[in-house]
Short mmCIF file of C-alpha atoms in Angstrom, two decimals:
data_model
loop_
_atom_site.label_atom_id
_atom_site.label_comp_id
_atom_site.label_asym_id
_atom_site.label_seq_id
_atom_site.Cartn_x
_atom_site.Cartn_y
_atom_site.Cartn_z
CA UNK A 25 -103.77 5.61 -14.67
CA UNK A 26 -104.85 8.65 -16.78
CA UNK A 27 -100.88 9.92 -16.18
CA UNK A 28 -99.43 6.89 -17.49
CA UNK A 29 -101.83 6.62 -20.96
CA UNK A 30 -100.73 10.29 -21.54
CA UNK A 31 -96.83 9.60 -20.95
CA UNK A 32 -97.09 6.45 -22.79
CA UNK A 33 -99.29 8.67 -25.96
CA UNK A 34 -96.41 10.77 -25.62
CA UNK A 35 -93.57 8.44 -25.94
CA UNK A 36 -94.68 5.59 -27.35
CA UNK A 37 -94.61 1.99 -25.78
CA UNK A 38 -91.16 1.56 -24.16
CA UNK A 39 -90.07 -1.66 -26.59
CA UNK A 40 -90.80 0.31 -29.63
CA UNK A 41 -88.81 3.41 -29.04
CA UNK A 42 -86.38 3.87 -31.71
CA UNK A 43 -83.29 6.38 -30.96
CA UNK A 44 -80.88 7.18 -33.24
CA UNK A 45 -77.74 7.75 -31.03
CA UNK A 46 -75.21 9.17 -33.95
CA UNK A 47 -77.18 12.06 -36.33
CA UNK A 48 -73.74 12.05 -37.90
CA UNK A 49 -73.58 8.51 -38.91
CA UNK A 50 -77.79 8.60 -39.68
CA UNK A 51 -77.08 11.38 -42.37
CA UNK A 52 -73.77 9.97 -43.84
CA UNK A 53 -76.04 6.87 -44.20
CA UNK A 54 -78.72 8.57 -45.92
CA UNK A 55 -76.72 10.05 -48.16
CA UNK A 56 -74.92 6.91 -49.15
CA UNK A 57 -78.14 5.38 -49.93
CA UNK A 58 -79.58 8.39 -51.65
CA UNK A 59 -77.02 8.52 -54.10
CA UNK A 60 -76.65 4.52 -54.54
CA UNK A 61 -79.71 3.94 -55.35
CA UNK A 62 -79.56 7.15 -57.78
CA UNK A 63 -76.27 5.81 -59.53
CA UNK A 64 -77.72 2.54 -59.58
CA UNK A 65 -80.87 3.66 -61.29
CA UNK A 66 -78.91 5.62 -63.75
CA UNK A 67 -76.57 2.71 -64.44
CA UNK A 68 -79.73 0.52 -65.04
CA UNK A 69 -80.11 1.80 -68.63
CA UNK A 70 -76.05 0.87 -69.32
CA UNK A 71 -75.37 -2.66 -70.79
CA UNK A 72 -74.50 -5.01 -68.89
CA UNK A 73 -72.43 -6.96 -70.82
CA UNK A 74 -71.08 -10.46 -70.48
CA UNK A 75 -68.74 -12.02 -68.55
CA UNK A 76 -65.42 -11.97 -71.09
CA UNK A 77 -66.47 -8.68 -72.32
CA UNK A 78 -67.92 -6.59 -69.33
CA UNK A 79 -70.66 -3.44 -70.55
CA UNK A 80 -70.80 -0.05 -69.41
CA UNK A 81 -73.30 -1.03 -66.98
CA UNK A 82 -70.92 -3.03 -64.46
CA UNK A 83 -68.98 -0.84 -62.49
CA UNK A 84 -71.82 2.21 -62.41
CA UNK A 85 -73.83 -0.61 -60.66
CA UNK A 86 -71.14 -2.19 -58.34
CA UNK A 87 -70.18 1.41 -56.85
CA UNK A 88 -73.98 1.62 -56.61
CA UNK A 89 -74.23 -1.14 -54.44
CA UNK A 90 -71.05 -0.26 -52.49
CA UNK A 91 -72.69 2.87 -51.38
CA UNK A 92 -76.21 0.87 -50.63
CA UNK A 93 -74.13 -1.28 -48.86
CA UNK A 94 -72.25 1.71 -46.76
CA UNK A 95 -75.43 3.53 -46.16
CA UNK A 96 -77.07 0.43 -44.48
CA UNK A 97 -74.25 -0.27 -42.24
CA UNK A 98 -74.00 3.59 -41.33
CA UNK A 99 -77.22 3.44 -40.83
CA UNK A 100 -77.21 0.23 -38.69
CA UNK A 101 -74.04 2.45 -36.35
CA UNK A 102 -76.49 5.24 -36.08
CA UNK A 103 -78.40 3.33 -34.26
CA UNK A 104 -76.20 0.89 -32.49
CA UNK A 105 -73.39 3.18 -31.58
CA UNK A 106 -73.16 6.43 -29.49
CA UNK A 107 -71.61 9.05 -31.71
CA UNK A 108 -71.04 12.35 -32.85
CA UNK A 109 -73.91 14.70 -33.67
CA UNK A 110 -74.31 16.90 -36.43
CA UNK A 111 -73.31 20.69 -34.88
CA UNK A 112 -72.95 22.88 -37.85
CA UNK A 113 -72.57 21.78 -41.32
CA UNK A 114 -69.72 22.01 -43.04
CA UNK A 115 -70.23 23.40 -46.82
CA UNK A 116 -66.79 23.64 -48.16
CA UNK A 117 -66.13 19.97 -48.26
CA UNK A 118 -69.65 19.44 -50.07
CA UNK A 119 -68.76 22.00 -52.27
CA UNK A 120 -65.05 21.53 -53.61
CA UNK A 121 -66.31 17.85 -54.04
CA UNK A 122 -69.69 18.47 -55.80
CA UNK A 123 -67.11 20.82 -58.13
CA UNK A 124 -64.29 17.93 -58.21
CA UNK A 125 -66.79 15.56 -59.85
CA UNK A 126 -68.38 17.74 -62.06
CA UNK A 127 -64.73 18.87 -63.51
CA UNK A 128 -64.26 15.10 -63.97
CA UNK A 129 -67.32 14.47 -66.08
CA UNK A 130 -66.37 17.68 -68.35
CA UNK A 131 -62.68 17.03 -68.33
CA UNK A 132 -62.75 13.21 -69.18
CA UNK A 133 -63.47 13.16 -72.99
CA UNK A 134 -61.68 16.70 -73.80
CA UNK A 135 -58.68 16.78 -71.74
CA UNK A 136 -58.21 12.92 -70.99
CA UNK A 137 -57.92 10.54 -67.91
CA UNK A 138 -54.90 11.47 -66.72
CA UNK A 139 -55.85 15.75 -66.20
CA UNK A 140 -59.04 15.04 -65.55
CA UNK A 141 -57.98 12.94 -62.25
CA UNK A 142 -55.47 15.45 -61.47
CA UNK A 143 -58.41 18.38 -61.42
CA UNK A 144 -60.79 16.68 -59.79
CA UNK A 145 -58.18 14.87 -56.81
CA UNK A 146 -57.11 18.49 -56.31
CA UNK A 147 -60.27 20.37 -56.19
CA UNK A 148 -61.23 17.57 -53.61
CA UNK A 149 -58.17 17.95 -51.34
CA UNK A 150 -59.09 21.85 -51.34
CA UNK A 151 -62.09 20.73 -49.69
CA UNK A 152 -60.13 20.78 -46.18
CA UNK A 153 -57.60 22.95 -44.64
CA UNK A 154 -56.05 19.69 -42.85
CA UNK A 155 -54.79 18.92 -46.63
CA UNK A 156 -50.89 17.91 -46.30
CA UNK A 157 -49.51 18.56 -49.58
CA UNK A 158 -46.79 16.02 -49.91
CA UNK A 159 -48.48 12.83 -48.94
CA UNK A 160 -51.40 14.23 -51.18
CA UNK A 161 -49.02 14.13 -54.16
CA UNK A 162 -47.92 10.54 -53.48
CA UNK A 163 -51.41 9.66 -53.31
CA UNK A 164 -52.29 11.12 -56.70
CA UNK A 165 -49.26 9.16 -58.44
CA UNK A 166 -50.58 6.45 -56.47
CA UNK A 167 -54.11 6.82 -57.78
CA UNK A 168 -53.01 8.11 -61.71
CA UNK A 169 -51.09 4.42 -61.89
CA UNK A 170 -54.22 2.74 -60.01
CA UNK A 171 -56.91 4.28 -62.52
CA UNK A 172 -54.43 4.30 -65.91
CA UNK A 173 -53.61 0.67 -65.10
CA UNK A 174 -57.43 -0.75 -64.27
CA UNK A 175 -59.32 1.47 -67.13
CA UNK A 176 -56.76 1.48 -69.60
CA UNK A 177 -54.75 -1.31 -69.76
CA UNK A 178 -56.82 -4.07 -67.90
CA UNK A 179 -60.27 -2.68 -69.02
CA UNK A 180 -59.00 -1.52 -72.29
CA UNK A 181 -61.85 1.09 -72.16
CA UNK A 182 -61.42 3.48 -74.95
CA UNK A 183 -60.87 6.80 -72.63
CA UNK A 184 -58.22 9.35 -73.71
CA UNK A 185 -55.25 9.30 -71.48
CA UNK A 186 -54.14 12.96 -72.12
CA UNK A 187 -55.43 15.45 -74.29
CA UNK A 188 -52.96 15.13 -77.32
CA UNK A 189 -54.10 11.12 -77.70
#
C-alpha cells in the first residue's frame, strides 16, 4: 500500500498524465503562439478600419491569428501524434530569418517593396544548405507578382515599389 501512494506521488494519477509525444511540434507551437499573440498585441494599437476602406490594423491582426491558430493545432499534434524530438538546435535558420525580417522592416520605406522582398526572400533561403537555386528564383517572381499585385494594386497601400518611385 505504502509502495503504491509513493509511485502514484511520483507519477501522478494514471488518467491525468499528460505526455507530450513530439518536443518538436510542442516548441514550433509555442513559438507560433508566442509571436501571435505578440503581433496581435502590437497590431491592437493599428486602426482597424472599415469594411470598404480596410486600416492598418487588419492584416497585422489576421497573420496574428493565423499563427494563434497554427500554434494551437501544433500544439494539439504534440500531444496527439508521435514525432520527432528536438536533438540539437539548429541556429542558422533562426538566424538568416531573424536577419531576413529585420532587412525587410529597414528596406521597405528606403529602398521599396520590390528590393526589400528580394533581400529578405534571399537572406531567408540562406538559412539552409538544401536551398535549390532555380526553383528559388521562380518562387521569388512568383512571390514579387503575389505581394506587388495584393499591396499595390488591390490594396492600393501607399508603399514604394522601388527606390527611384
Amino acid at each position: 500500500s505504502s509502495s503504491r501512494l509513493h509511485a502514484w506521488s511520483r507519477e501522478g494519477p494514471p488518467a491525468m498524465r499528460i505526455r507530450i509525444k513530439s518536443s518538436q511540434d510542442f516548441a514550433t507551437g509555442l513559438l507560433f503562439l508566442i509571436i501571435g499573440i505578440g503581433a496581435y498585441y502590437i497590431g491592437s494599437s493599428y486602426n482597424m478600419g472599415i469594411a470598404q476602406r480596410p486600416g492598418t490594423g487588419v492584416l497585422p491582426r489576421i497573420l496574428a491569428w493565423c499563427l494563434i491558430g497554427s500554434g494551437v493545432l501544433m500544439w494539439i499534434k504534440a500531444f496527439t501524434t508521435d514525432g520527432a524530438g528536438i536533438d540539437k538546435f539548429a541556429w542558422r535558420p533562426l538566424a538568416m530569418v531573424t536577419v531576413a525580417v529585420i532587412a525587410f522592416s529597414l528596406l521597405i520605406d528606403r529602398a521599396g517593396l520590390v528590393i526589400a522582398m528580394i533581400v529578405s526572400m534571399t537572406l531567408a533561403a540562406l538559412g539552409t544548405h538544401e536551398t535549390r537555386w532555380r526553383e528559388f528564383a521562380m518562387f521569388m517572381v512568383l512571390m514579387l507578382a503575389i505581394g506587388l499585385g495584393l499591396f499595390i494594386y488591390g490594396l492600393g497601400m501607399p508603399i514604394r515599389v522601388l527606390p527611384w518611385n
